[in-house]
Short mmCIF file of C-alpha atoms in Angstrom, two decimals:
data_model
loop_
_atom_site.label_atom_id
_atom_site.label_comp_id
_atom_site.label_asym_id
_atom_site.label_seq_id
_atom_site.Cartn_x
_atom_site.Cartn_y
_atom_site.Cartn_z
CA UNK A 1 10.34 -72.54 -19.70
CA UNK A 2 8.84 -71.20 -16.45
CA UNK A 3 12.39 -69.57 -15.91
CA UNK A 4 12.17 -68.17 -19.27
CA UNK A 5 8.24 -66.70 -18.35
CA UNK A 6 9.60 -65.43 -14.89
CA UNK A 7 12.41 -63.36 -16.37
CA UNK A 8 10.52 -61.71 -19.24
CA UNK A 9 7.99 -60.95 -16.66
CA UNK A 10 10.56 -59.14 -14.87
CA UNK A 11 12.41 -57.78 -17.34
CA UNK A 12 8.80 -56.41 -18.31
CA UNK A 13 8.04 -54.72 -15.12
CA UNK A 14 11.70 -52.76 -15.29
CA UNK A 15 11.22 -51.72 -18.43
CA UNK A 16 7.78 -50.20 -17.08
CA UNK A 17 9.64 -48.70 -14.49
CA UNK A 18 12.13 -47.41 -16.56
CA UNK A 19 9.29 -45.93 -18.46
CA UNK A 20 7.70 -44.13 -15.30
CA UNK A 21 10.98 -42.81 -14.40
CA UNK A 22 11.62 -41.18 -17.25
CA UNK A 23 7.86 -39.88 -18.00
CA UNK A 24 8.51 -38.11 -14.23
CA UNK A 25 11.33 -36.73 -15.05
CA UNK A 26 10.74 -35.55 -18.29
CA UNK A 27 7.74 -33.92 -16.45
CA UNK A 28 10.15 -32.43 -13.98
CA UNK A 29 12.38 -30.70 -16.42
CA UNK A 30 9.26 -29.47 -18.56
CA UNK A 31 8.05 -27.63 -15.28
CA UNK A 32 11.53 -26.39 -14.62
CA UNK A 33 11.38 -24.68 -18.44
CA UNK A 34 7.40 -23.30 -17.72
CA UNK A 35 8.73 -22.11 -14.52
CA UNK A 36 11.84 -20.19 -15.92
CA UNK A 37 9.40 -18.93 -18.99
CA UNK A 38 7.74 -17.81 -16.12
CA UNK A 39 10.18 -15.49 -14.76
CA UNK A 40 11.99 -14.07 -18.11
CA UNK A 41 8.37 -13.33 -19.07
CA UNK A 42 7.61 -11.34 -15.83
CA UNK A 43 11.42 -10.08 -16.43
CA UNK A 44 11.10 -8.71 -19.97
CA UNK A 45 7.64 -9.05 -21.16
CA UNK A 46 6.12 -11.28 -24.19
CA UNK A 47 7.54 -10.12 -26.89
CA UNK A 48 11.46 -10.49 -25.06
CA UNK A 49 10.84 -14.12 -23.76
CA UNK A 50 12.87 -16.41 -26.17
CA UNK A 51 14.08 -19.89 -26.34
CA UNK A 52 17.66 -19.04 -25.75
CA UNK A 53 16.45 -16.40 -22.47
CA UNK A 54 14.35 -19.30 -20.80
CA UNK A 55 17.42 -22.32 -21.71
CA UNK A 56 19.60 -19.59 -19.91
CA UNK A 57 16.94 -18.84 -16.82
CA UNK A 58 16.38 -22.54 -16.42
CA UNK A 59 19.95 -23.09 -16.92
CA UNK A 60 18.87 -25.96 -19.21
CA UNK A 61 20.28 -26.81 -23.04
CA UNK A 62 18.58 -24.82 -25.73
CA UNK A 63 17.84 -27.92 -27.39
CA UNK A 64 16.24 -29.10 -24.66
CA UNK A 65 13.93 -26.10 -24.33
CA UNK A 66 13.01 -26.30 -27.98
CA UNK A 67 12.73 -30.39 -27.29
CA UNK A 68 9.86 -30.13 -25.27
CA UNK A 69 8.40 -26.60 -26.88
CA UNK A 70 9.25 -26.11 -30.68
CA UNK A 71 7.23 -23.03 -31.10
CA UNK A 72 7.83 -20.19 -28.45
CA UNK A 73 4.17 -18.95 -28.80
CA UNK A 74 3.43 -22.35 -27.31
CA UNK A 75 5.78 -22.22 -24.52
CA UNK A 76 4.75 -18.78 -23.51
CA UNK A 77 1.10 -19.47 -23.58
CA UNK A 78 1.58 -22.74 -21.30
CA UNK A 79 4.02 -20.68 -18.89
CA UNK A 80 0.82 -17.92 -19.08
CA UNK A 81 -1.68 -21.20 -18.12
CA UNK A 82 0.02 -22.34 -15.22
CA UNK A 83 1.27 -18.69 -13.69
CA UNK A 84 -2.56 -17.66 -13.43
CA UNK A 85 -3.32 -21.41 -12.15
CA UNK A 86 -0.80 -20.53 -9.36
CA UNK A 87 -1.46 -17.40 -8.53
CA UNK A 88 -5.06 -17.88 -8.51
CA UNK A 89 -4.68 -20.93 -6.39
CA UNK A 90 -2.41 -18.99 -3.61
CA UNK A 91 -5.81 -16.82 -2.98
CA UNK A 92 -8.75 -19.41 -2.98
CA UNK A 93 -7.83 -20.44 0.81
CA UNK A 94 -8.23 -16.72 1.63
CA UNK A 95 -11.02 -16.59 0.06
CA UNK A 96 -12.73 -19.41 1.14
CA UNK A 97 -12.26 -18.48 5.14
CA UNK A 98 -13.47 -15.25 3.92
CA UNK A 99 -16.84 -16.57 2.86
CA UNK A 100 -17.16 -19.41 5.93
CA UNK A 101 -16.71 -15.78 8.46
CA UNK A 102 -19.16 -13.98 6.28
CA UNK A 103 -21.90 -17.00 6.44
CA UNK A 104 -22.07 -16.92 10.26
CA UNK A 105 -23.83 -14.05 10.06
CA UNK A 106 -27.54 -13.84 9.21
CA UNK A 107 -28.88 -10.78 7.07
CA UNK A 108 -30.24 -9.06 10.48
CA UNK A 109 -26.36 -8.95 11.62
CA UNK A 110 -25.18 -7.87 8.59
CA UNK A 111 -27.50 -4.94 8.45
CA UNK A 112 -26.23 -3.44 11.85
CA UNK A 113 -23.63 -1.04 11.90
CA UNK A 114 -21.35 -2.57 14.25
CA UNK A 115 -21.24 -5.92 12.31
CA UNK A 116 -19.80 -4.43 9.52
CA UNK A 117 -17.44 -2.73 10.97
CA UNK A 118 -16.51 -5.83 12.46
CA UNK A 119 -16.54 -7.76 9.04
CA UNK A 120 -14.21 -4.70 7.69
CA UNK A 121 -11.74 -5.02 10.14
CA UNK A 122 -11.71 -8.41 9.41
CA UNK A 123 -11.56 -8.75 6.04
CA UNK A 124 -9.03 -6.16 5.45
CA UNK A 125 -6.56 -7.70 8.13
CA UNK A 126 -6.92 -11.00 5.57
CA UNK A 127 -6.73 -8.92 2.44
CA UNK A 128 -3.53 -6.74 3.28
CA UNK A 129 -1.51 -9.82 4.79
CA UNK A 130 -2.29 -11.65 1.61
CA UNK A 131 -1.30 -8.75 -0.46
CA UNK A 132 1.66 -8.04 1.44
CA UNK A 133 3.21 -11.78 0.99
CA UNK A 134 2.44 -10.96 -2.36
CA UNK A 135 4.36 -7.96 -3.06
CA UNK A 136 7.08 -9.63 -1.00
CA UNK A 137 7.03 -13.58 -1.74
CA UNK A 138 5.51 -14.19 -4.98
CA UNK A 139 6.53 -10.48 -6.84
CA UNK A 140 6.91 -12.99 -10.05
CA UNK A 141 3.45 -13.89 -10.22
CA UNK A 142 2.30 -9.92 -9.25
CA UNK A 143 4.51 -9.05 -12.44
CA UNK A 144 3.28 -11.40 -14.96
CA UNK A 145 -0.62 -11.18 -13.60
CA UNK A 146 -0.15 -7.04 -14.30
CA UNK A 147 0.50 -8.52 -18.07
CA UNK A 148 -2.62 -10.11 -18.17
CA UNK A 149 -4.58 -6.51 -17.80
CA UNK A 150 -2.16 -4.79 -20.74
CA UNK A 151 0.10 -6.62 -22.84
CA UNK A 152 -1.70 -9.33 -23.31
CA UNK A 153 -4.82 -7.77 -23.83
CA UNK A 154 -4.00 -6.39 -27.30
CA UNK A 155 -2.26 -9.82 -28.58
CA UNK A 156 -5.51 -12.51 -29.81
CA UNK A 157 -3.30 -15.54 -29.40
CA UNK A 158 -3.54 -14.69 -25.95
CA UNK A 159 -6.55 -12.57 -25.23
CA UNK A 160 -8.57 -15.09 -24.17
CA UNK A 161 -5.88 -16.48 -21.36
CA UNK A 162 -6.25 -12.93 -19.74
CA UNK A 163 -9.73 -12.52 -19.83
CA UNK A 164 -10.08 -15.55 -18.30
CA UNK A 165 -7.83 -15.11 -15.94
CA UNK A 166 -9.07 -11.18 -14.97
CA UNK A 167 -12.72 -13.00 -14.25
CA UNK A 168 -11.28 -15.35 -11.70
CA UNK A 169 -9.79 -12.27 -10.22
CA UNK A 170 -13.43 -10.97 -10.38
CA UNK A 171 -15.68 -13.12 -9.52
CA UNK A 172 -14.66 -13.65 -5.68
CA UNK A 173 -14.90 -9.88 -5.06
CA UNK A 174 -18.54 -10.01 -6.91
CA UNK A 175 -19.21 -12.40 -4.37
CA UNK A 176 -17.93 -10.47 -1.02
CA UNK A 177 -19.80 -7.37 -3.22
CA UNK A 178 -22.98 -9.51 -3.03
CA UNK A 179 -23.36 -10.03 0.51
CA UNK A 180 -23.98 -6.11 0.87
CA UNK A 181 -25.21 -4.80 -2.53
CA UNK A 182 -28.05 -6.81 -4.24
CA UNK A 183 -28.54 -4.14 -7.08
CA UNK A 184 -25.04 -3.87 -8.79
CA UNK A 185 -22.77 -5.65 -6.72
CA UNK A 186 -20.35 -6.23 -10.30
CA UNK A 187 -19.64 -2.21 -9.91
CA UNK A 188 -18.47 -2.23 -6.22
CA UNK A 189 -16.48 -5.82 -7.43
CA UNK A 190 -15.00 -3.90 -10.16
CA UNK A 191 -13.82 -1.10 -8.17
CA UNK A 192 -12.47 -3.17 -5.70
CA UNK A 193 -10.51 -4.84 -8.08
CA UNK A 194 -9.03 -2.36 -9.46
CA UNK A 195 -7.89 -0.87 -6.22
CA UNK A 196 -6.36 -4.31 -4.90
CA UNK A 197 -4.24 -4.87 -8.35
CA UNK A 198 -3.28 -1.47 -8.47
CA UNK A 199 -1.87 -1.18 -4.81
CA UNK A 200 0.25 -4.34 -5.34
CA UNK A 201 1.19 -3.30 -8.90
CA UNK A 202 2.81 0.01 -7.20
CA UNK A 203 4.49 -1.49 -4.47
CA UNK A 204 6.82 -3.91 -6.97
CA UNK A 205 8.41 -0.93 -8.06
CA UNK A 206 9.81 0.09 -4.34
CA UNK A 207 12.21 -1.39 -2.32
CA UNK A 208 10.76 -4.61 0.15
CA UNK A 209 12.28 -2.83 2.95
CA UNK A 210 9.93 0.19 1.81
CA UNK A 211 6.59 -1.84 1.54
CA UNK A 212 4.71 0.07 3.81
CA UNK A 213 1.85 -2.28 4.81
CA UNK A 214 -0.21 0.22 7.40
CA UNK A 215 -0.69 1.97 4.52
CA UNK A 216 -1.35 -0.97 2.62
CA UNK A 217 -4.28 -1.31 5.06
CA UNK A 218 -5.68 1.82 5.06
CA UNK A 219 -6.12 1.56 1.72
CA UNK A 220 -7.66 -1.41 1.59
CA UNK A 221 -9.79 -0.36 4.81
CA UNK A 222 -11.48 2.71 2.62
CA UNK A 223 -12.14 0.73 -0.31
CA UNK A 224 -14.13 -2.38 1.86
CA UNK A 225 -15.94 0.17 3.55
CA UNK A 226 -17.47 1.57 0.38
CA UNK A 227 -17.96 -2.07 -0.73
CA UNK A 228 -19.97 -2.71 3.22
CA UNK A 229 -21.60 0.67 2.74
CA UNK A 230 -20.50 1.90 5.69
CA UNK A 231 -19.99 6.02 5.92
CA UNK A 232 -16.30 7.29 6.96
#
C-alpha cells in the first residue's frame, strides 16, 4: 500500500509538470502569434492583418493561430495591448534618469540661464539617442505607435487602446513641461510631442544609412529650448 501511495504521488507531481510545461509553452507560441500580429499590422495596417498573414509571419499553422484567437478583432487588439506595453516600457528608463538629473537642481538653479542650457544639452543628447535606436532598432513599434494617432483613432473597438496609449506618450513630457512652465505646461507637452513623433515618423520612410541624427538633434535642441524658455 505505501508503494501504491508513493507512486500515485509521483505520478501526480509529473502530471503537474506535464501541466506547467505545456501552460509555458502554450504561452510561448501565443506570444510568438501577438508578436507576428505585431509586425503584419505595422506591415499593412488593421484592416490587412488576417489570420492567414500572421500564421504565415509567425510561420505557425493557421489553425493554430485561430486556436488560440478565434476572432481576429481579438487578436489584433491584444497584439495593439502589448506593442504600446513595449514600446512604452523601452522609454520609462529614459525617462526616469531624466527626472533623477532634473531633481538635483533646486528652483534657484533652474531659473539661471546657464542651468538650462545645461539641462538642454542634456536632455536632448538622451532624447535623440533614444529616438535614433528607435528609428533604427525598434522601426516595428515606431510603425504601429504612428497607428495609434490615425487609424485607430476613427475605429471605436479600438479608440480607447490609442487614447490610452497617446496619454502615456503625454504625460512624461507634461512632466519635463512642468519643471519650467507652471501656467500651461500641457501646451508646451503637447507641442513637444508632436515634434518627437513626427521626427521619428519621417525618418522610417528613409534609408538607415540616411538617418541623419545631427539633425535629429537640432531638432530636438529647438523644440526643448522653447519647452526651458530659453531665447535662440
Amino acid at each position: 500500500m505505501q508503494f501504491s501511495l508513493q507512486a500515485v504521488e509521483k505520478h501526480g507531481k509529473y502530471m503537474e509538470a506535464v501541466k506547467v510545461t505545456r501552460r509555458a509553452k502554450g504561452e510561448k507560441t501565443r506570444e510568438k502569434i501577438l508578436k507576428a500580429a505585431i509586425e503584419v499590422i505595422a506591415s499593412v495596417g488593421i484592416k490587412g492583418t488576417t489570420h492567414r498573414a500572421v500564421a504565415k509571419k509567425a510561420d505557425a499553422q493557421l489553425s493554430l493561430t485561430t486556436y488560440y484567437f478565434k476572432d481576429i478583432k481579438e487578436l489584433i487588439r491584444e497584439a495593439i495591448i502589448l506593442s504600446s506595453t513595449i514600446f512604452i516600457e523601452s522609454s520609462s528608463g529614459i525617462w526616469h534618469k531624466v527626472f533623477a538629473y532634473l531633481d538635483e537642481f533646486d528652483a534657484t538653479s533652474m531659473r539661471k540661464v546657464t542651468t538650462r542650457e545645461e539641462i538642454c544639452h542634456k536632455v536632448t543628447d538622451a532624447a535623440t539617442q533614444h529616438m535614433y535606436e528607435n528609428i533604427i532598432h525598434r522601426p516595428v513599434g515606431l510603425a504601429v505607435e504612428q497607428i495609434f494617432f490615425t487609424e485607430m483613432m476613427y475605429q471605436p473597438e479600438l479608440q480607447d487602446l490609442a487614447i490610452a496609449h497617446v496619454e502615456k506618450l503625454r504625460q512624461p513630457f507634461i512632466k519635463l513641461a512642468s519643471y519650467f512652465n507652471k501656467v500651461d505646461p500641457e501646451i508646451d507637452a503637447e507641442l513637444a510631442l508632436m515634434t518627437i513623433t513626427r521626427i521619428q515618423y519621417q525618418c522610417l520612410s528613409q534609408d538607415k544609412n540616411d538617418v541623419d541624427i545631427e539633425q535629429i538633434r537640432k531638432l530636438v535642441y529647438r523644440q526643448l529650448a522653447w519647452v526651458l524658455k530659453l531665447k535662440r
